[in-house]
Coordinates of C-alpha atoms in Angstrom, one line a residue:
M1 CA -3.6 -10.0 -76.3
Q2 CA -0.4 -8.2 -75.3
T3 CA -0.5 -6.4 -71.9
D4 CA 3.3 -5.9 -71.3
N5 CA 3.0 -2.3 -72.3
W6 CA 0.8 -1.5 -69.2
K7 CA 3.3 1.0 -68.0
S8 CA 4.6 2.2 -71.3
P9 CA 5.7 5.8 -71.7
I10 CA 2.4 6.7 -73.2
I11 CA 0.4 5.2 -70.4
K12 CA 2.5 7.2 -67.9
R13 CA 1.8 10.4 -69.8
L14 CA -1.9 9.6 -69.6
E15 CA -1.5 9.1 -65.8
N16 CA -0.1 12.6 -65.7
M17 CA -3.0 14.0 -67.7
E18 CA -0.6 15.4 -70.4
E19 CA -1.8 16.8 -73.7
L20 CA -0.3 14.7 -76.4
V21 CA -0.8 12.9 -79.7
W22 CA -0.6 9.2 -80.0
I23 CA 0.1 7.8 -83.5
N24 CA -1.5 4.4 -83.9
P25 CA 1.3 1.8 -84.5
K26 CA -1.1 -0.9 -85.6
K27 CA -2.5 1.2 -88.5
E28 CA -2.1 -0.9 -91.6
S29 CA -1.0 0.5 -95.0
P30 CA -2.5 -0.3 -97.4
N31 CA -5.8 -0.9 -95.6
K32 CA -6.9 -4.4 -95.1
P33 CA -10.4 -4.9 -96.8
L34 CA -12.9 -3.5 -94.4
E35 CA -15.1 -6.6 -94.9
E36 CA -12.5 -8.6 -93.0
M37 CA -13.7 -6.8 -89.9
G38 CA -17.0 -8.4 -90.2
I39 CA -18.8 -5.2 -91.5
S40 CA -19.5 -4.7 -95.2
T41 CA -20.1 -1.8 -97.5
K42 CA -23.4 -3.5 -98.3
E43 CA -24.5 -3.1 -94.7
I44 CA -23.7 0.6 -94.7
D45 CA -25.8 0.9 -98.0
D46 CA -28.6 -0.9 -96.4
A47 CA -28.6 1.5 -93.5
R48 CA -28.6 4.5 -95.8
I49 CA -31.6 3.0 -97.8
R50 CA -33.5 2.2 -94.6
L51 CA -33.1 5.8 -93.5
E52 CA -34.5 6.9 -96.9
R53 CA -37.6 4.6 -96.4
F54 CA -38.2 6.3 -93.1
A55 CA -37.8 9.8 -94.5
P56 CA -41.6 10.3 -95.0
F57 CA -42.3 9.3 -91.4
I58 CA -39.5 11.7 -90.1
E59 CA -40.9 14.5 -92.3
C60 CA -44.4 13.9 -90.9
C61 CA -43.3 13.8 -87.3
F62 CA -40.6 16.4 -87.4
P63 CA -41.6 19.5 -89.5
E64 CA -38.0 20.9 -89.1
T65 CA -36.9 18.2 -91.6
K66 CA -39.4 19.3 -94.3
A67 CA -36.7 21.2 -96.3
T68 CA -34.6 18.0 -96.5
Q69 CA -37.7 15.8 -97.1
G70 CA -37.1 13.8 -93.9
I71 CA -33.4 13.2 -94.5
I72 CA -31.5 14.1 -91.3
E73 CA -28.2 15.7 -92.4
S74 CA -25.9 18.6 -91.4
P75 CA -24.2 21.3 -93.4
L76 CA -20.5 21.2 -94.2
T77 CA -19.4 24.8 -93.6
A78 CA -16.2 26.7 -94.5
I79 CA -14.8 28.6 -91.5
P80 CA -12.0 30.9 -93.0
M81 CA -12.0 33.3 -90.1
M82 CA -11.3 30.5 -87.6
Q83 CA -8.6 29.3 -89.9
K84 CA -7.1 32.7 -90.0
F85 CA -7.2 32.8 -86.1
I86 CA -5.6 29.3 -86.0
N87 CA -2.7 30.5 -88.2
E88 CA -2.2 33.6 -86.1
S89 CA -1.8 31.4 -83.0
D90 CA 1.6 29.9 -81.8
H91 CA 3.0 26.9 -83.6
C92 CA 0.2 26.7 -86.2
N93 CA 0.6 26.6 -89.9
L94 CA -2.7 25.2 -91.2
T95 CA -2.6 25.2 -95.0
G96 CA -5.4 23.8 -97.2
T97 CA -9.1 24.2 -96.5
L98 CA -10.7 24.1 -93.1
L99 CA -14.3 23.0 -92.8
L100 CA -16.7 22.4 -89.9
K101 CA -19.2 19.4 -90.2
Q102 CA -22.0 20.8 -88.3
D103 CA -23.7 17.8 -86.6
N104 CA -24.6 20.4 -83.9
E105 CA -27.3 21.3 -86.4
L106 CA -28.7 17.9 -87.0
A107 CA -32.5 17.9 -86.7
I108 CA -34.3 16.3 -83.8
A109 CA -31.4 15.8 -81.5
G110 CA -28.9 18.6 -82.3
S111 CA -25.9 16.3 -82.1
V112 CA -24.0 13.5 -83.9
K113 CA -26.0 11.1 -81.8
A114 CA -29.0 11.8 -84.2
R115 CA -27.2 9.5 -86.6
G116 CA -26.7 6.3 -84.8
G117 CA -29.3 6.6 -82.0
I118 CA -32.2 7.5 -84.4
Y119 CA -31.1 4.9 -86.9
E120 CA -31.1 2.0 -84.4
V121 CA -34.6 3.0 -83.1
L122 CA -35.9 3.2 -86.7
K123 CA -34.4 -0.2 -87.5
H124 CA -35.9 -1.9 -84.5
T125 CA -39.3 -0.2 -85.3
E126 CA -39.2 -1.5 -88.9
D127 CA -38.3 -5.0 -87.6
L128 CA -41.3 -5.0 -85.2
A129 CA -43.7 -3.4 -87.8
L130 CA -42.8 -5.9 -90.5
F131 CA -43.0 -8.9 -88.2
H132 CA -46.4 -7.9 -86.9
G133 CA -47.8 -7.0 -90.3
L134 CA -48.2 -3.3 -89.8
L135 CA -45.8 -2.5 -92.6
R136 CA -44.4 -3.6 -95.9
K137 CA -41.1 -2.3 -97.3
E138 CA -42.9 -0.9 -100.3
D139 CA -45.3 1.1 -98.1
N140 CA -45.0 4.8 -97.5
Y141 CA -43.5 4.8 -94.0
A142 CA -45.6 7.9 -93.0
K143 CA -48.2 5.3 -92.0
L144 CA -46.2 4.6 -88.9
A145 CA -47.3 8.0 -87.5
S146 CA -50.9 6.8 -87.4
K147 CA -52.8 6.4 -84.1
E148 CA -53.0 2.7 -84.8
C149 CA -49.3 2.3 -85.0
R150 CA -48.6 4.6 -82.0
H151 CA -51.0 2.4 -79.9
F152 CA -49.1 -0.7 -81.0
F153 CA -45.7 0.7 -80.1
Q154 CA -46.9 1.9 -76.7
Q155 CA -46.6 -1.7 -75.4
Y156 CA -42.9 -1.6 -76.1
T157 CA -40.0 0.1 -74.3
I158 CA -36.7 1.5 -75.5
Q159 CA -33.9 1.9 -72.9
V160 CA -30.3 3.2 -73.2
G161 CA -27.4 4.4 -71.0
S162 CA -26.1 7.9 -71.8
T163 CA -24.0 10.8 -70.7
G164 CA -26.6 13.0 -72.5
N165 CA -26.7 13.4 -76.3
L166 CA -27.4 9.7 -77.2
G167 CA -30.2 9.8 -74.7
L168 CA -31.7 12.9 -76.3
S169 CA -31.6 11.4 -79.8
I170 CA -33.2 8.1 -78.7
G171 CA -35.7 9.8 -76.5
M172 CA -36.9 12.3 -79.0
V173 CA -37.6 9.8 -81.8
S174 CA -38.8 7.0 -79.6
V175 CA -41.5 9.2 -78.1
A176 CA -42.6 10.3 -81.5
I177 CA -43.1 6.6 -82.5
G178 CA -45.0 5.9 -79.4
Y179 CA -42.6 3.8 -77.3
K180 CA -42.1 4.1 -73.5
V181 CA -38.6 5.4 -73.0
I182 CA -36.3 5.0 -70.1
I183 CA -32.9 6.8 -70.3
H184 CA -30.3 5.8 -67.7
M185 CA -28.0 8.8 -67.2
S186 CA -24.7 9.2 -65.6
S187 CA -23.8 11.9 -63.1
D188 CA -22.0 13.7 -65.9
A189 CA -25.2 14.4 -67.8
K190 CA -26.3 18.0 -67.9
Q191 CA -29.4 18.9 -66.0
W192 CA -31.0 20.7 -69.1
K193 CA -30.7 17.5 -71.0
K194 CA -32.6 15.5 -68.3
D195 CA -35.1 18.2 -68.1
L196 CA -35.8 18.3 -71.9
L197 CA -36.2 14.5 -72.0
R198 CA -38.7 14.6 -69.1
E199 CA -40.7 17.4 -70.9
H200 CA -41.2 14.9 -73.7
G201 CA -42.4 12.2 -71.4
V202 CA -39.2 10.3 -71.0
V203 CA -38.4 8.5 -67.8
V204 CA -34.9 9.6 -66.7
V205 CA -33.1 7.3 -64.2
E206 CA -30.1 9.2 -62.6
Y207 CA -26.9 7.6 -61.2
Q208 CA -24.3 9.1 -59.0
S209 CA -21.6 7.2 -61.0
D210 CA -20.0 7.3 -64.4
Y211 CA -21.3 6.3 -67.8
S212 CA -20.4 2.6 -67.5
V213 CA -22.6 2.1 -64.4
A214 CA -25.5 3.7 -66.1
V215 CA -25.1 1.4 -69.1
K216 CA -24.7 -1.7 -66.9
N217 CA -27.8 -0.9 -65.0
G218 CA -29.8 0.0 -68.0
R219 CA -29.0 -3.3 -69.6
V220 CA -29.9 -5.3 -66.5
Q221 CA -33.3 -3.4 -66.2
S222 CA -34.1 -3.9 -69.9
D223 CA -33.3 -7.6 -69.8
K224 CA -36.0 -8.1 -67.2
D225 CA -38.8 -7.0 -69.7
P226 CA -39.3 -9.1 -72.8
K227 CA -40.8 -6.1 -74.5
S228 CA -37.9 -3.8 -73.8
Y229 CA -35.1 -3.1 -76.3
F230 CA -31.8 -1.9 -75.0
I231 CA -29.6 0.2 -77.2
D232 CA -25.9 -0.6 -76.4
D233 CA -23.6 2.3 -77.1
E234 CA -20.7 0.1 -76.3
N235 CA -21.3 -2.8 -78.7
S236 CA -24.1 -2.0 -81.1
I237 CA -23.5 -2.7 -84.8
D238 CA -26.7 -0.9 -85.7
L239 CA -25.5 2.3 -84.0
F240 CA -22.2 1.9 -85.7
L241 CA -23.9 1.6 -89.2
G242 CA -26.0 4.6 -88.5
Y243 CA -22.9 6.7 -88.0
A244 CA -21.2 5.2 -91.0
V245 CA -23.9 6.5 -93.3
A246 CA -22.5 10.0 -92.7
A247 CA -19.5 9.3 -94.9
K248 CA -21.4 8.7 -98.1
R249 CA -23.3 11.9 -97.6
L250 CA -20.1 13.8 -96.8
E251 CA -18.6 12.6 -100.1
L252 CA -21.4 14.2 -101.9
Q253 CA -21.1 17.5 -99.9
L254 CA -17.3 17.6 -100.7
K255 CA -18.1 17.2 -104.4
E256 CA -20.7 19.9 -104.3
Q257 CA -18.0 22.3 -103.0
G258 CA -15.6 21.3 -105.6
L259 CA -13.2 19.6 -103.1
I260 CA -11.2 16.7 -104.3
V261 CA -10.0 13.8 -102.1
N262 CA -7.3 11.7 -103.7
E263 CA -3.6 10.8 -103.2
E264 CA -2.6 14.4 -104.1
H265 CA -5.4 15.9 -102.0
P266 CA -5.6 14.2 -98.6
L267 CA -8.5 14.5 -96.2
F268 CA -7.9 15.0 -92.5
V269 CA -10.8 14.5 -90.1
Y270 CA -10.8 15.3 -86.3
I271 CA -13.6 13.9 -84.2
P272 CA -14.4 14.1 -80.4
C273 CA -14.4 10.8 -78.8
G274 CA -16.2 9.4 -75.7
V275 CA -17.0 5.6 -75.7
G276 CA -16.1 5.5 -79.4
G277 CA -19.4 4.6 -81.3
A278 CA -20.0 7.9 -83.3
P279 CA -16.3 8.5 -84.2
G280 CA -15.7 4.9 -84.9
G281 CA -18.7 4.5 -87.2
I282 CA -17.8 7.8 -89.1
T283 CA -14.2 6.7 -89.4
F284 CA -15.2 3.3 -90.7
G285 CA -17.4 4.8 -93.3
L286 CA -14.8 7.3 -94.4
K287 CA -12.1 4.7 -94.8
D288 CA -14.5 2.6 -96.8
I289 CA -15.0 5.4 -99.3
F290 CA -11.6 7.2 -99.3
G291 CA -9.1 4.5 -98.1
E292 CA -5.6 5.6 -97.6
N293 CA -6.5 9.2 -98.7
V294 CA -8.3 10.0 -95.4
H295 CA -6.6 10.4 -92.2
C296 CA -8.9 10.2 -89.0
F297 CA -7.9 11.4 -85.5
F298 CA -10.0 11.2 -82.4
V299 CA -9.6 13.8 -79.7
E300 CA -10.3 13.0 -76.0
P301 CA -10.1 15.0 -72.7
T302 CA -6.9 14.5 -70.6
K303 CA -9.1 13.6 -67.7
A304 CA -10.9 10.7 -69.6
P305 CA -8.8 9.3 -72.5
C306 CA -10.5 5.9 -72.5
M307 CA -10.1 5.1 -76.2
L308 CA -6.5 6.0 -76.2
L309 CA -5.9 4.0 -73.1
G310 CA -7.7 1.0 -74.4
M311 CA -5.9 1.0 -77.8
A312 CA -2.4 1.9 -76.5
S313 CA -2.5 -0.8 -73.8
G314 CA -4.0 -3.4 -76.0
K315 CA -6.7 -4.0 -73.2
H316 CA -9.5 -2.1 -74.9
D317 CA -12.7 -2.4 -72.7
E318 CA -10.7 -4.5 -70.1
I319 CA -9.1 -1.3 -68.7
S320 CA -10.6 1.9 -67.3
V321 CA -9.1 5.3 -66.7
N322 CA -9.7 4.6 -63.0
D323 CA -7.1 1.9 -63.3
I324 CA -4.4 4.7 -63.9
G325 CA -5.6 6.9 -61.2
L326 CA -7.9 9.2 -63.2
D327 CA -11.5 9.8 -62.1
G328 CA -12.8 10.6 -65.6
Q329 CA -14.4 13.8 -64.2
T330 CA -14.3 16.2 -67.3
L331 CA -16.4 19.2 -68.1
A332 CA -16.8 17.7 -71.6
D333 CA -19.9 15.8 -70.5
G334 CA -20.4 13.8 -73.8
L335 CA -16.8 12.6 -73.5
A336 CA -16.9 11.7 -69.8
V337 CA -16.4 8.0 -70.3
G338 CA -14.0 5.9 -68.3
R339 CA -14.0 2.7 -70.3
A340 CA -14.0 2.6 -74.2
S341 CA -16.0 0.2 -76.4
G342 CA -13.9 -2.8 -77.0
F343 CA -15.8 -3.5 -80.2
I344 CA -14.9 0.0 -81.6
G345 CA -11.3 -0.1 -80.4
K346 CA -10.6 -3.4 -82.1
V347 CA -12.3 -2.2 -85.3
M348 CA -10.2 1.0 -85.2
E349 CA -6.8 -0.8 -84.8
P350 CA -5.9 -1.1 -88.4
I351 CA -7.6 2.2 -89.7
L352 CA -7.4 5.0 -87.1
S353 CA -4.4 7.4 -87.5
G354 CA -4.1 8.6 -84.0
I355 CA -5.6 10.2 -80.9
F356 CA -5.0 13.7 -79.5
T357 CA -5.7 14.7 -75.8
V358 CA -6.9 18.1 -74.7
E359 CA -7.3 19.9 -71.4
D360 CA -10.8 21.0 -70.4
C361 CA -9.8 24.7 -70.3
K362 CA -9.2 24.8 -74.0
L363 CA -12.7 23.5 -74.9
F364 CA -14.2 26.7 -73.6
E365 CA -11.6 28.8 -75.4
Y366 CA -12.2 27.1 -78.7
M367 CA -16.0 27.5 -78.2
R368 CA -15.6 31.3 -77.6
H369 CA -13.2 31.7 -80.6
L370 CA -15.5 29.9 -82.9
L371 CA -18.5 31.9 -81.7
N372 CA -16.6 35.2 -82.1
K373 CA -15.0 34.4 -85.4
E374 CA -17.8 32.5 -87.2
Q375 CA -21.0 33.1 -85.0
I376 CA -21.3 29.4 -84.6
F377 CA -22.1 27.9 -81.1
L378 CA -21.0 24.5 -80.1
E379 CA -21.1 22.6 -76.8
P380 CA -17.7 22.7 -75.2
S381 CA -17.2 19.0 -75.7
A382 CA -17.9 19.4 -79.4
C383 CA -15.0 21.8 -79.6
A384 CA -12.5 19.2 -78.6
A385 CA -11.8 18.4 -82.3
F386 CA -10.2 21.8 -82.8
E387 CA -7.2 20.5 -80.8
G388 CA -6.3 18.4 -83.8
V389 CA -5.9 21.3 -86.3
M390 CA -4.5 23.6 -83.6
R391 CA -1.6 21.1 -82.8
L392 CA -1.1 19.6 -86.2
S393 CA 2.2 21.4 -86.6
F394 CA 3.2 21.3 -83.0
Y395 CA 3.9 17.6 -82.2
E396 CA 7.0 15.9 -83.5
E397 CA 5.0 12.7 -83.7
M398 CA 2.7 14.4 -86.3
S399 CA 5.7 15.6 -88.3
E400 CA 6.9 12.0 -88.4
Y401 CA 3.5 10.8 -89.4
L402 CA 3.4 13.2 -92.4
V403 CA 6.8 12.0 -93.5
N404 CA 6.0 8.3 -93.1
C405 CA 2.7 8.7 -95.0
K406 CA 4.5 10.8 -97.8
L407 CA 2.2 13.8 -97.0
V408 CA 4.8 16.6 -96.5
D409 CA 4.5 17.8 -100.1
K410 CA 0.7 17.3 -100.2
I411 CA -0.4 18.8 -96.9
G412 CA -0.8 22.2 -98.5
N413 CA -3.6 20.6 -100.8
A414 CA -5.4 19.0 -97.8
T415 CA -8.9 19.4 -96.6
H416 CA -9.3 19.5 -92.9
I417 CA -12.7 18.7 -91.3
V418 CA -13.5 19.5 -87.6
W419 CA -16.5 17.3 -86.7
A420 CA -18.9 19.4 -84.5
T421 CA -20.8 16.9 -82.5
G422 CA -23.5 19.0 -80.6
G423 CA -24.8 22.3 -79.6
S424 CA -28.1 23.5 -81.2
L425 CA -30.4 22.3 -78.5
V426 CA -28.5 24.0 -75.6
P427 CA -30.9 26.4 -73.9
D428 CA -30.0 30.1 -74.0
K429 CA -29.4 30.2 -70.3
N430 CA -27.0 27.3 -70.5
R431 CA -25.2 28.9 -73.5
E432 CA -24.5 31.9 -71.5
E433 CA -23.1 29.9 -68.7
Y434 CA -20.8 28.1 -71.1
I435 CA -19.7 31.3 -72.8
N436 CA -18.8 32.8 -69.4
T437 CA -17.0 29.7 -68.0
Y438 CA -13.3 30.1 -67.6
V439 CA -11.4 27.1 -66.5
G440 CA -7.9 27.2 -65.0
D441 CA -5.1 25.1 -66.5

């Protein structure tokens, strides 16, 4: 592992909390087969089919999923007024089609974490139920909602470290199954998320430290109990696969809207990034389906650019933003992570196009603009992805990327997807606080 670029120009710019775009120099073209990374298309398909098996149980326990027959999925929404606003802003010339992937509307948890978090809990549940003879794969999984099954699962515990949304997703579904649940939350987690979990009977353990400390302590506590299962946001393949399922469903939504993705019609996707699990899984799934025709970019706060730091330095999880003098204290609570997942960073090396950074103040501005133009509310951290489309024509590095990828003549045919990662569960009082929050540069 090379570490001689520890004080490279990009690292120095991160130290100064600059807004920038970093183009991944290790991205391979054409893509290496994704199976070489140790994760196969078959595993993603298995995850999708497992979620379908659980659909009757989800529909039974969560009536809000009745319209989708227990499938937890979000709409893909055109936002033409937001695109018009973007194009009226300085330095912007966003051609093609702009869409919002509304994971803020995902049932149960109201965020992208409903994908990976809920999937891993369901997989663990299936493993236990099959092993103990409570279930066969050919059964109707609605039987898991019975009193007998709930009584069985009450002897087991689910634990996780979280900045908020992952804890919400895991807490909600685990309680519905019958588990005891302990969520280890960092100081960045919003109070309303802790309150909501406690209202549902979840034990919330609070730390006056960052996300990494919450994860570390949660793992230690879980390891002491043989009937406790720890969900590891930093290293879990099951979480990763749950997120990756989103890509196949997105492919169907694009087709339903008559949108083509091919060499002449590229797809650009912008995703907020914290530890990296959700954006990493989604990116992997998209690359599996669309290959070189999809270009995925993460967006991180300037105060906590842990994935960019890990990938640009080559150190991955062996380096923290604290090591370059940053405290990681960002108002984007879901992105307030000081150390990225080494597993995700290494998987992203050959496939991720790049990473943008954004100042906290813009998150609230993007939130207000989207609400005013499209009447859609997102958490401020979920609005980070708008920095990608806003700055697509701004950075010289992006212009070079388009030239190098032979996209200059095709960008007008592109579909741009901003991945909205959370927001629907925010209480009205907190929404008003967000809407009326103005942050200095």
